[in-house]
Structures are given as structure tokens and as C-alpha cells.
């Protein structure tokens, strides 16, 4: 038996498209993994495949440990469903203008990345139309890397592509922010659905969320996860939400009450930091909104 390591690019039912050193192949699960945890294999998983199969279809024998996992929880099921694995970075796009930046949507997308342990960054596009500040500074001051670019006139694009090259990156952000324009420049013909708002995913049981990973000619992969903005929040513990705001993390354990939700409790370190300007009031507002959403989903936490 000859084995090699491959990366799952796409899954359709029980069939996987796997990229290996020797090219792209179709593969199915073999042996133990087929029965044990077949539904756990997702886009981005690094898998061990048997390349000497007479049928021409490769057999997936096992998966390598994951670095991280983007998961979705639906309100009708407690079980989290894996969506994509081993992402290097989520890049959250916004336009400097046209459309105007939506800070709360950007916060939500960053929280999803944080909750799934995926490093995140912000791309402020359309710098030819308006100054990228203050939206760039809003995120930079809390430690996120920010790229100021204009896909239209090429400003900053090279530096951004240097980050994408050789990595596994997920583009997300409101429609109109310029993600497809960048993809077109990067690799014409790559048709990924990247808009946070373009893939409206229902909440019924027929919901299918399948991610696709596209290899880049310059090295690396782009991941398309339809409905990314719906992913993740269901899986966050109300007490863990603070951890998804990097600027609030240092304040953990500093509130008077250990179970502080940072809403109305006295001697709250987070609200203190908002009052003295250490924490951005808009970011805190996003925290409150997301906490309200999480607590309003009854089947979330017993
Ligand atoms: P997406 O929905 O995020 O994929 O956004 P698109 O790539 O479709 O871009 C939306 C519109 O913005 C298109 O008309 C683009 O031509 C335009 N656009 C993209 N990047 C820039 C830019 O840097 N500057 C300007 N002025 N327009 C841009
Ligand atoms: Zn507090």
C-alpha cells in the first residue's frame, strides 16, 4: 500500500476531492474511518490516502490532527457540525466608503473567527474613495492586523497578497466591499461565494453548509464558506463571549463578581474601561448585542 497526505478541497455526499503532491483526486472513506467518524471529515482536513487503488478512486485512511475547526451549530441540534478545518486566517473585508463600513457586522465576523480559534485580520478596501481611518484604527488599536488597500488602483494589494500566498485564507465581509474584485485580480476564474450577506442560509433541517477550498496558483488556498456570518455564534458560551473581544481579555477576573456579564453589575472592570475610553464604546455595544443574541437562543445552554 502506498500512502500520501492530501488536503480535502470539497465534499459531496460520501465523495471527496483531495489535493495531493501528485494532483487532484476523487477519494472515499475506507475501512474504520468510514463507519466511525465519516461525517467528521471536512474541507481543509489533512488526510492520509491510499494511492494504490485499482478502482481509480483513492481511499481515505485517516486524518491528521487539526489546528483549528470552524463549526456550525444549528438551533435544532445541540451537536456542532464541522465546516472547515485548518484555516490560517479569516480576512474580514470592508470598504472605506460605498458602501459605508458596518462596524457591528465586522465585529460579529471577528467574534466568529475568535470563537473558532482562527486568527483574523481586517482589509479596508476602496482607499481611493475615502480615508481608511477611523475604521482601520478601530481594529488596529485592539491588535488586529489591518491592510489598507484599493483593489481599483492597486494600492496595498501586493502586501495583502503576500499574506495570502502560501496560506489557507477565508475571505468574508459585506457584499460590495471588493472581495470578488480582488479574487479576479488574483486568479481570474476563481468563482467563490465570499459575501457575508450573499448566502442566506435557512435554519431548517434541509440546510446544507458546504465549504469549498480553491488552490491558488501562487501557493495557498482560499476557502469559501457560504453563510459564514451565521456560523459560530450558536457555539459560544455567554461567559466565553468576552474572550472573543481581544481588548476585554486582560480584564478577565477583574470584575467584582466572578459571574459578571458586564451589563449592569456594579464594579465591572469592562464598563469601567468603556467609561474611561480604554475600550471603544462601539465595540462594547457589539458585545452587548451579541450577548443578547446568544442568551435569546433557548436551546443553547442548559
Ligand atoms: P464583493 O461583493 O465584496 O465581492 O465586492 P465586489 O468585488 O463585487 O465589488 C463591488 C463594487 O466595488 C464593484 O463595482 C467593484 O468594481 C468596486 N470596487 C472594488 N474594489 C474597489 C476599489 O478599490 N475602489 C473602488 N472605487 N471601487 C472598487
Ligand atoms: Zn464585568
mmCIF file of C-alpha atoms and ligand atoms in Angstrom:
data_model
loop_
_atom_site.group_PDB
_atom_site.id
_atom_site.type_symbol
_atom_site.label_atom_id
_atom_site.label_comp_id
_atom_site.label_asym_id
_atom_site.label_seq_id
_atom_site.Cartn_x
_atom_site.Cartn_y
_atom_site.Cartn_z
ATOM 1 C CA UNK A 1 0.000 0.000 0.000
ATOM 2 C CA UNK A 2 1.355 3.417 -0.921
ATOM 3 C CA UNK A 3 0.243 6.314 1.189
ATOM 4 C CA UNK A 4 0.379 10.039 0.771
ATOM 5 C CA UNK A 5 -1.018 13.050 2.556
ATOM 6 C CA UNK A 6 -3.695 15.116 0.879
ATOM 7 C CA UNK A 7 -5.972 18.045 1.652
ATOM 8 C CA UNK A 8 -9.743 17.836 1.275
ATOM 9 C CA UNK A 9 -10.907 20.557 -1.147
ATOM 10 C CA UNK A 10 -14.565 19.674 -1.404
ATOM 11 C CA UNK A 11 -17.050 17.117 -0.204
ATOM 12 C CA UNK A 12 -20.150 15.900 -1.930
ATOM 13 C CA UNK A 13 -22.002 13.238 -0.007
ATOM 14 C CA UNK A 14 -19.532 10.454 0.550
ATOM 15 C CA UNK A 15 -17.120 11.600 -2.144
ATOM 16 C CA UNK A 16 -14.204 13.907 -1.520
ATOM 17 C CA UNK A 17 -11.989 15.908 -3.830
ATOM 18 C CA UNK A 18 -8.476 15.683 -2.451
ATOM 19 C CA UNK A 19 -5.377 17.605 -3.466
ATOM 20 C CA UNK A 20 -2.051 15.781 -3.181
ATOM 21 C CA UNK A 21 1.503 16.255 -4.408
ATOM 22 C CA UNK A 22 0.517 14.248 -7.459
ATOM 23 C CA UNK A 23 -2.568 16.276 -8.332
ATOM 24 C CA UNK A 24 -6.273 16.276 -7.514
ATOM 25 C CA UNK A 25 -8.132 13.032 -6.974
ATOM 26 C CA UNK A 26 -11.513 11.703 -6.000
ATOM 27 C CA UNK A 27 -11.484 9.793 -2.742
ATOM 28 C CA UNK A 28 -13.833 7.926 -0.458
ATOM 29 C CA UNK A 29 -13.538 6.852 3.149
ATOM 30 C CA UNK A 30 -12.070 3.437 3.709
ATOM 31 C CA UNK A 31 -12.181 0.907 6.482
ATOM 32 C CA UNK A 32 -12.525 2.037 10.065
ATOM 33 C CA UNK A 33 -12.978 5.746 9.423
ATOM 34 C CA UNK A 34 -15.960 5.124 7.164
ATOM 35 C CA UNK A 35 -18.050 3.744 9.978
ATOM 36 C CA UNK A 36 -16.586 5.553 12.922
ATOM 37 C CA UNK A 37 -16.495 9.212 12.061
ATOM 38 C CA UNK A 38 -17.252 9.647 8.399
ATOM 39 C CA UNK A 39 -19.219 12.845 8.874
ATOM 40 C CA UNK A 40 -16.338 14.491 10.668
ATOM 41 C CA UNK A 41 -14.201 14.910 7.566
ATOM 42 C CA UNK A 42 -14.363 18.412 6.156
ATOM 43 C CA UNK A 43 -12.727 20.826 3.755
ATOM 44 C CA UNK A 44 -9.222 21.660 4.906
ATOM 45 C CA UNK A 45 -8.657 18.365 6.673
ATOM 46 C CA UNK A 46 -5.266 16.822 6.016
ATOM 47 C CA UNK A 47 -5.847 13.162 5.286
ATOM 48 C CA UNK A 48 -3.769 10.083 4.703
ATOM 49 C CA UNK A 49 -4.794 8.416 1.443
ATOM 50 C CA UNK A 50 -4.045 5.082 -0.141
ATOM 51 C CA UNK A 51 -2.923 5.881 -3.687
ATOM 52 C CA UNK A 52 -2.759 2.325 -4.973
ATOM 53 C CA UNK A 53 -6.391 1.608 -5.508
ATOM 54 C CA UNK A 54 -7.270 -0.359 -8.627
ATOM 55 C CA UNK A 55 -10.674 1.336 -8.915
ATOM 56 C CA UNK A 56 -9.029 4.717 -9.548
ATOM 57 C CA UNK A 57 -10.693 6.186 -6.502
ATOM 58 C CA UNK A 58 -8.377 6.867 -3.593
ATOM 59 C CA UNK A 59 -9.160 5.647 -0.119
ATOM 60 C CA UNK A 60 -9.000 7.983 2.868
ATOM 61 C CA UNK A 61 -7.464 6.041 5.718
ATOM 62 C CA UNK A 62 -7.134 8.600 8.494
ATOM 63 C CA UNK A 63 -6.945 12.300 9.251
ATOM 64 C CA UNK A 64 -4.111 14.276 10.764
ATOM 65 C CA UNK A 65 -4.751 16.322 13.925
ATOM 66 C CA UNK A 66 -6.401 19.695 13.213
ATOM 67 C CA UNK A 67 -5.034 23.100 14.087
ATOM 68 C CA UNK A 68 -8.486 24.604 14.280
ATOM 69 C CA UNK A 69 -12.030 23.947 13.192
ATOM 70 C CA UNK A 70 -14.823 26.194 12.040
ATOM 71 C CA UNK A 71 -18.036 24.748 13.405
ATOM 72 C CA UNK A 72 -21.675 25.490 12.963
ATOM 73 C CA UNK A 73 -24.383 24.801 15.485
ATOM 74 C CA UNK A 74 -27.958 24.979 14.403
ATOM 75 C CA UNK A 75 -30.762 25.808 16.795
ATOM 76 C CA UNK A 76 -32.448 22.455 16.166
ATOM 77 C CA UNK A 77 -29.440 20.401 17.101
ATOM 78 C CA UNK A 78 -27.055 20.551 20.014
ATOM 79 C CA UNK A 79 -24.333 18.908 18.077
ATOM 80 C CA UNK A 80 -21.837 21.154 16.394
ATOM 81 C CA UNK A 81 -21.195 20.363 12.755
ATOM 82 C CA UNK A 82 -17.694 20.849 11.425
ATOM 83 C CA UNK A 83 -17.496 23.122 8.382
ATOM 84 C CA UNK A 84 -13.816 23.658 7.571
ATOM 85 C CA UNK A 85 -10.522 22.825 9.256
ATOM 86 C CA UNK A 86 -7.010 24.212 9.433
ATOM 87 C CA UNK A 87 -7.663 27.794 8.375
ATOM 88 C CA UNK A 88 -4.677 30.105 8.744
ATOM 89 C CA UNK A 89 -6.645 33.299 8.724
ATOM 90 C CA UNK A 90 -10.031 34.894 8.263
ATOM 91 C CA UNK A 91 -9.794 38.203 6.421
ATOM 92 C CA UNK A 92 -12.751 40.444 7.121
ATOM 93 C CA UNK A 93 -13.298 42.936 4.296
ATOM 94 C CA UNK A 94 -14.884 46.338 4.494
ATOM 95 C CA UNK A 95 -14.984 49.274 2.123
ATOM 96 C CA UNK A 96 -13.742 52.639 3.400
ATOM 97 C CA UNK A 97 -16.851 54.009 1.705
ATOM 98 C CA UNK A 98 -19.521 52.933 -0.792
ATOM 99 C CA UNK A 99 -20.848 51.010 0.988
ATOM 100 C CA UNK A 100 -20.155 52.671 4.337
ATOM 101 C CA UNK A 101 -18.407 50.407 6.874
ATOM 102 C CA UNK A 102 -20.709 48.422 9.173
ATOM 103 C CA UNK A 103 -18.687 48.162 12.393
ATOM 104 C CA UNK A 104 -21.159 45.834 14.101
ATOM 105 C CA UNK A 105 -21.124 43.360 11.240
ATOM 106 C CA UNK A 106 -17.318 43.431 11.221
ATOM 107 C CA UNK A 107 -17.274 42.834 14.986
ATOM 108 C CA UNK A 108 -19.582 39.862 14.559
ATOM 109 C CA UNK A 109 -17.379 38.302 11.890
ATOM 110 C CA UNK A 110 -14.278 38.807 14.044
ATOM 111 C CA UNK A 111 -16.027 37.227 17.029
ATOM 112 C CA UNK A 112 -16.858 34.171 14.935
ATOM 113 C CA UNK A 113 -13.201 33.838 13.960
ATOM 114 C CA UNK A 114 -12.116 34.237 17.596
ATOM 115 C CA UNK A 115 -14.672 31.737 18.844
ATOM 116 C CA UNK A 116 -13.311 29.172 16.420
ATOM 117 C CA UNK A 117 -9.662 29.939 17.238
ATOM 118 C CA UNK A 118 -8.847 31.254 13.778
ATOM 119 C CA UNK A 119 -6.515 34.269 13.547
ATOM 120 C CA UNK A 120 -8.287 37.215 11.947
ATOM 121 C CA UNK A 121 -7.364 40.399 10.140
ATOM 122 C CA UNK A 122 -9.191 43.317 8.547
ATOM 123 C CA UNK A 123 -8.939 44.579 4.984
ATOM 124 C CA UNK A 124 -10.126 48.144 4.410
ATOM 125 C CA UNK A 125 -10.642 48.453 0.657
ATOM 126 C CA UNK A 126 -11.595 51.385 -1.586
ATOM 127 C CA UNK A 127 -8.997 53.697 -0.067
ATOM 128 C CA UNK A 128 -9.234 55.631 -3.340
ATOM 129 C CA UNK A 129 -12.735 56.778 -2.348
ATOM 130 C CA UNK A 130 -12.246 57.784 1.279
ATOM 131 C CA UNK A 131 -9.745 57.641 4.105
ATOM 132 C CA UNK A 132 -9.496 54.147 5.585
ATOM 133 C CA UNK A 133 -9.329 55.748 9.034
ATOM 134 C CA UNK A 134 -11.027 55.635 11.508
ATOM 135 C CA UNK A 135 -12.369 52.147 10.770
ATOM 136 C CA UNK A 136 -8.800 50.873 10.321
ATOM 137 C CA UNK A 137 -7.705 52.329 13.666
ATOM 138 C CA UNK A 138 -10.757 50.894 15.427
ATOM 139 C CA UNK A 139 -9.377 47.410 14.778
ATOM 140 C CA UNK A 140 -5.681 48.179 14.760
ATOM 141 C CA UNK A 141 -5.719 49.562 18.281
ATOM 142 C CA UNK A 142 -7.039 46.278 19.628
ATOM 143 C CA UNK A 143 -4.324 44.298 17.894
ATOM 144 C CA UNK A 144 -5.804 43.106 14.613
ATOM 145 C CA UNK A 145 -3.569 43.396 11.564
ATOM 146 C CA UNK A 146 -5.180 45.808 9.103
ATOM 147 C CA UNK A 147 -4.477 46.146 5.387
ATOM 148 C CA UNK A 148 -5.430 49.414 3.743
ATOM 149 C CA UNK A 149 -5.924 48.734 0.076
ATOM 150 C CA UNK A 150 -7.509 49.886 -3.120
ATOM 151 C CA UNK A 151 -8.150 46.960 -5.397
ATOM 152 C CA UNK A 152 -9.054 49.518 -8.051
ATOM 153 C CA UNK A 153 -5.734 51.356 -8.182
ATOM 154 C CA UNK A 154 -3.551 48.632 -6.713
ATOM 155 C CA UNK A 155 -2.597 50.436 -3.511
ATOM 156 C CA UNK A 156 -1.549 47.972 -0.806
ATOM 157 C CA UNK A 157 -2.642 44.951 -2.815
ATOM 158 C CA UNK A 158 0.840 43.481 -3.056
ATOM 159 C CA UNK A 159 1.319 43.497 0.715
ATOM 160 C CA UNK A 160 -2.063 41.827 1.148
ATOM 161 C CA UNK A 161 -1.305 39.121 -1.394
ATOM 162 C CA UNK A 162 1.998 38.408 0.342
ATOM 163 C CA UNK A 163 -0.117 37.399 3.352
ATOM 164 C CA UNK A 164 -2.456 35.222 1.328
ATOM 165 C CA UNK A 165 0.332 33.438 -0.519
ATOM 166 C CA UNK A 166 1.109 30.030 0.894
ATOM 167 C CA UNK A 167 -1.655 30.235 3.495
ATOM 168 C CA UNK A 168 -5.209 28.992 3.865
ATOM 169 C CA UNK A 169 -7.379 32.101 3.940
ATOM 170 C CA UNK A 170 -11.084 32.695 4.208
ATOM 171 C CA UNK A 171 -12.427 35.963 2.753
ATOM 172 C CA UNK A 172 -15.576 37.316 4.309
ATOM 173 C CA UNK A 173 -17.302 40.654 4.766
ATOM 174 C CA UNK A 174 -20.305 42.570 3.478
ATOM 175 C CA UNK A 175 -21.111 42.422 -0.205
ATOM 176 C CA UNK A 176 -19.753 45.340 -2.177
ATOM 177 C CA UNK A 177 -16.524 45.513 -0.185
ATOM 178 C CA UNK A 178 -14.459 44.243 -3.122
ATOM 179 C CA UNK A 179 -13.725 40.597 -2.362
ATOM 180 C CA UNK A 180 -14.612 39.295 -5.829
ATOM 181 C CA UNK A 181 -12.691 42.143 -7.438
ATOM 182 C CA UNK A 182 -9.600 41.076 -5.525
ATOM 183 C CA UNK A 183 -10.177 37.409 -6.405
ATOM 184 C CA UNK A 184 -10.478 38.331 -10.072
ATOM 185 C CA UNK A 185 -7.160 40.096 -9.984
ATOM 186 C CA UNK A 186 -5.613 37.291 -8.044
ATOM 187 C CA UNK A 187 -6.823 34.470 -10.203
ATOM 188 C CA UNK A 188 -9.444 35.051 -12.884
ATOM 189 C CA UNK A 189 -11.940 32.220 -12.972
ATOM 190 C CA UNK A 190 -11.943 31.522 -9.250
ATOM 191 C CA UNK A 191 -15.635 31.736 -8.550
ATOM 192 C CA UNK A 192 -16.057 31.667 -4.815
ATOM 193 C CA UNK A 193 -19.098 32.904 -2.940
ATOM 194 C CA UNK A 194 -17.492 35.154 -0.421
ATOM 195 C CA UNK A 195 -20.122 37.614 0.709
ATOM 196 C CA UNK A 196 -21.308 37.511 4.275
ATOM 197 C CA UNK A 197 -24.740 38.504 3.066
ATOM 198 C CA UNK A 198 -24.952 36.678 -0.246
ATOM 199 C CA UNK A 199 -25.546 33.189 1.032
ATOM 200 C CA UNK A 200 -28.679 33.341 3.091
ATOM 201 C CA UNK A 201 -28.749 30.050 4.905
ATOM 202 C CA UNK A 202 -32.046 28.827 6.263
ATOM 203 C CA UNK A 203 -32.424 27.426 9.718
ATOM 204 C CA UNK A 204 -34.417 24.362 8.736
ATOM 205 C CA UNK A 205 -33.175 20.839 8.675
ATOM 206 C CA UNK A 206 -32.516 20.954 4.948
ATOM 207 C CA UNK A 207 -29.773 23.466 5.490
ATOM 208 C CA UNK A 208 -26.589 22.412 3.826
ATOM 209 C CA UNK A 209 -23.401 24.211 4.569
ATOM 210 C CA UNK A 210 -20.597 23.029 2.452
ATOM 211 C CA UNK A 211 -17.334 24.804 2.178
ATOM 212 C CA UNK A 212 -15.046 24.721 -0.840
ATOM 213 C CA UNK A 213 -11.325 25.266 -0.934
ATOM 214 C CA UNK A 214 -9.626 26.583 -4.072
ATOM 215 C CA UNK A 215 -5.882 26.192 -4.628
ATOM 216 C CA UNK A 216 -4.121 29.395 -5.658
ATOM 217 C CA UNK A 217 -1.582 29.381 -8.450
ATOM 218 C CA UNK A 218 0.780 31.447 -6.292
ATOM 219 C CA UNK A 219 0.513 28.901 -3.489
ATOM 220 C CA UNK A 220 -2.012 28.603 -0.719
ATOM 221 C CA UNK A 221 -5.781 28.213 -0.725
ATOM 222 C CA UNK A 222 -8.867 30.347 -0.487
ATOM 223 C CA UNK A 223 -11.798 28.923 1.402
ATOM 224 C CA UNK A 224 -15.395 29.633 0.579
ATOM 225 C CA UNK A 225 -17.802 29.074 3.432
ATOM 226 C CA UNK A 226 -21.279 30.174 2.464
ATOM 227 C CA UNK A 227 -23.135 31.685 5.369
ATOM 228 C CA UNK A 228 -20.010 32.336 7.407
ATOM 229 C CA UNK A 229 -21.775 35.124 9.262
ATOM 230 C CA UNK A 230 -24.291 32.567 10.557
ATOM 231 C CA UNK A 231 -21.631 30.171 11.719
ATOM 232 C CA UNK A 232 -20.245 30.076 15.177
ATOM 233 C CA UNK A 233 -22.354 32.322 17.355
ATOM 234 C CA UNK A 234 -24.510 29.375 18.283
ATOM 235 C CA UNK A 235 -21.494 27.696 19.752
ATOM 236 C CA UNK A 236 -20.377 30.479 22.045
ATOM 237 C CA UNK A 237 -20.859 30.236 25.762
ATOM 238 C CA UNK A 238 -22.200 33.573 27.092
ATOM 239 C CA UNK A 239 -19.303 33.716 29.537
ATOM 240 C CA UNK A 240 -16.845 32.974 26.775
ATOM 241 C CA UNK A 241 -18.001 35.906 24.645
ATOM 242 C CA UNK A 242 -15.679 38.297 26.473
ATOM 243 C CA UNK A 243 -12.774 36.133 25.343
ATOM 244 C CA UNK A 244 -13.741 36.820 21.741
ATOM 245 C CA UNK A 245 -13.029 40.546 22.241
ATOM 246 C CA UNK A 246 -9.230 40.776 22.497
ATOM 247 C CA UNK A 247 -9.340 44.148 24.257
ATOM 248 C CA UNK A 248 -11.521 42.684 27.033
ATOM 249 C CA UNK A 249 -9.345 39.644 27.693
ATOM 250 C CA UNK A 250 -6.893 41.402 30.032
ATOM 251 C CA UNK A 251 -9.844 42.367 32.239
ATOM 252 C CA UNK A 252 -10.926 38.833 32.917
ATOM 253 C CA UNK A 253 -11.142 38.220 36.693
ATOM 254 C CA UNK A 254 -11.067 41.961 37.375
ATOM 255 C CA UNK A 255 -14.785 42.499 37.844
ATOM 256 C CA UNK A 256 -16.126 42.384 41.392
ATOM 257 C CA UNK A 257 -18.395 39.446 40.605
ATOM 258 C CA UNK A 258 -16.898 36.319 39.085
ATOM 259 C CA UNK A 259 -20.049 35.740 37.042
ATOM 260 C CA UNK A 260 -20.214 39.331 35.751
ATOM 261 C CA UNK A 261 -21.846 39.707 32.331
ATOM 262 C CA UNK A 262 -20.547 43.271 32.110
ATOM 263 C CA UNK A 263 -24.012 44.725 31.637
ATOM 264 C CA UNK A 264 -25.370 46.313 34.827
ATOM 265 C CA UNK A 265 -23.259 44.750 37.555
ATOM 266 C CA UNK A 266 -21.511 47.146 39.975
ATOM 267 C CA UNK A 267 -17.725 47.449 39.916
ATOM 268 C CA UNK A 268 -17.459 45.971 36.440
ATOM 269 C CA UNK A 269 -13.952 46.324 35.012
ATOM 270 C CA UNK A 270 -15.227 46.203 31.430
ATOM 271 C CA UNK A 271 -17.707 49.029 31.883
ATOM 272 C CA UNK A 272 -15.030 50.940 33.750
ATOM 273 C CA UNK A 273 -12.762 50.609 30.732
ATOM 274 C CA UNK A 274 -15.550 51.785 28.429
ATOM 275 C CA UNK A 275 -16.148 54.799 30.679
ATOM 276 C CA UNK A 276 -12.501 55.861 30.617
ATOM 277 C CA UNK A 277 -12.166 55.239 26.895
ATOM 278 C CA UNK A 278 -9.795 52.267 27.094
ATOM 279 C CA UNK A 279 -12.431 50.144 25.397
ATOM 280 C CA UNK A 280 -14.226 51.548 22.364
ATOM 281 C CA UNK A 281 -17.885 52.212 23.132
ATOM 282 C CA UNK A 282 -18.955 50.832 19.756
ATOM 283 C CA UNK A 283 -17.129 47.574 20.381
ATOM 284 C CA UNK A 284 -18.785 47.299 23.782
ATOM 285 C CA UNK A 285 -22.159 47.903 22.129
ATOM 286 C CA UNK A 286 -21.420 44.964 19.786
ATOM 287 C CA UNK A 287 -20.602 42.848 22.822
ATOM 288 C CA UNK A 288 -23.989 43.686 24.345
ATOM 289 C CA UNK A 289 -25.866 42.918 21.142
ATOM 290 C CA UNK A 290 -24.116 39.583 20.592
ATOM 291 C CA UNK A 291 -24.583 38.581 24.233
ATOM 292 C CA UNK A 292 -28.295 39.338 23.910
ATOM 293 C CA UNK A 293 -28.487 37.145 20.820
ATOM 294 C CA UNK A 294 -26.704 34.257 22.439
ATOM 295 C CA UNK A 295 -28.860 34.397 25.550
ATOM 296 C CA UNK A 296 -32.024 34.602 23.477
ATOM 297 C CA UNK A 297 -31.406 31.198 21.920
ATOM 298 C CA UNK A 298 -33.043 28.919 24.499
ATOM 299 C CA UNK A 299 -31.658 25.585 23.433
ATOM 300 C CA UNK A 300 -28.156 26.919 23.507
ATOM 301 C CA UNK A 301 -27.131 26.199 27.059
ATOM 302 C CA UNK A 302 -28.988 24.259 29.651
HETATM 303 P P1 LIG B 1 -17.863 41.878 -3.156
HETATM 304 O O1 LIG B 1 -19.356 41.853 -3.054
HETATM 305 O O2 LIG B 1 -17.225 42.051 -1.826
HETATM 306 O O3 LIG B 1 -17.304 40.716 -3.880
HETATM 307 O O4 LIG B 1 -17.496 43.211 -3.956
HETATM 308 P P2 LIG B 1 -17.120 43.384 -5.500
HETATM 309 O O5 LIG B 1 -15.759 42.873 -5.754
HETATM 310 O O6 LIG B 1 -18.231 42.832 -6.333
HETATM 311 O O7 LIG B 1 -17.054 44.969 -5.618
HETATM 312 C C1 LIG B 1 -18.214 45.779 -5.547
HETATM 313 C C2 LIG B 1 -18.004 47.002 -6.403
HETATM 314 O O8 LIG B 1 -16.945 47.782 -5.904
HETATM 315 C C3 LIG B 1 -17.641 46.675 -7.862
HETATM 316 O O9 LIG B 1 -18.345 47.564 -8.689
HETATM 317 C C4 LIG B 1 -16.149 46.938 -7.926
HETATM 318 O O10 LIG B 1 -15.740 47.336 -9.209
HETATM 319 C C5 LIG B 1 -15.989 48.062 -6.920
HETATM 320 N N1 LIG B 1 -14.654 48.084 -6.308
HETATM 321 C C6 LIG B 1 -13.922 47.041 -5.858
HETATM 322 N N2 LIG B 1 -12.768 47.453 -5.329
HETATM 323 C C7 LIG B 1 -12.744 48.804 -5.439
HETATM 324 C C8 LIG B 1 -11.784 49.817 -5.048
HETATM 325 O O11 LIG B 1 -10.707 49.575 -4.514
HETATM 326 N N3 LIG B 1 -12.161 51.114 -5.294
HETATM 327 C C9 LIG B 1 -13.334 51.429 -5.902
HETATM 328 N N4 LIG B 1 -13.590 52.729 -6.098
HETATM 329 N N5 LIG B 1 -14.236 50.505 -6.284
HETATM 330 C C10 LIG B 1 -13.951 49.218 -6.045
HETATM 331 ZN ZN1 LIG B 2 -17.853 42.963 34.366
#
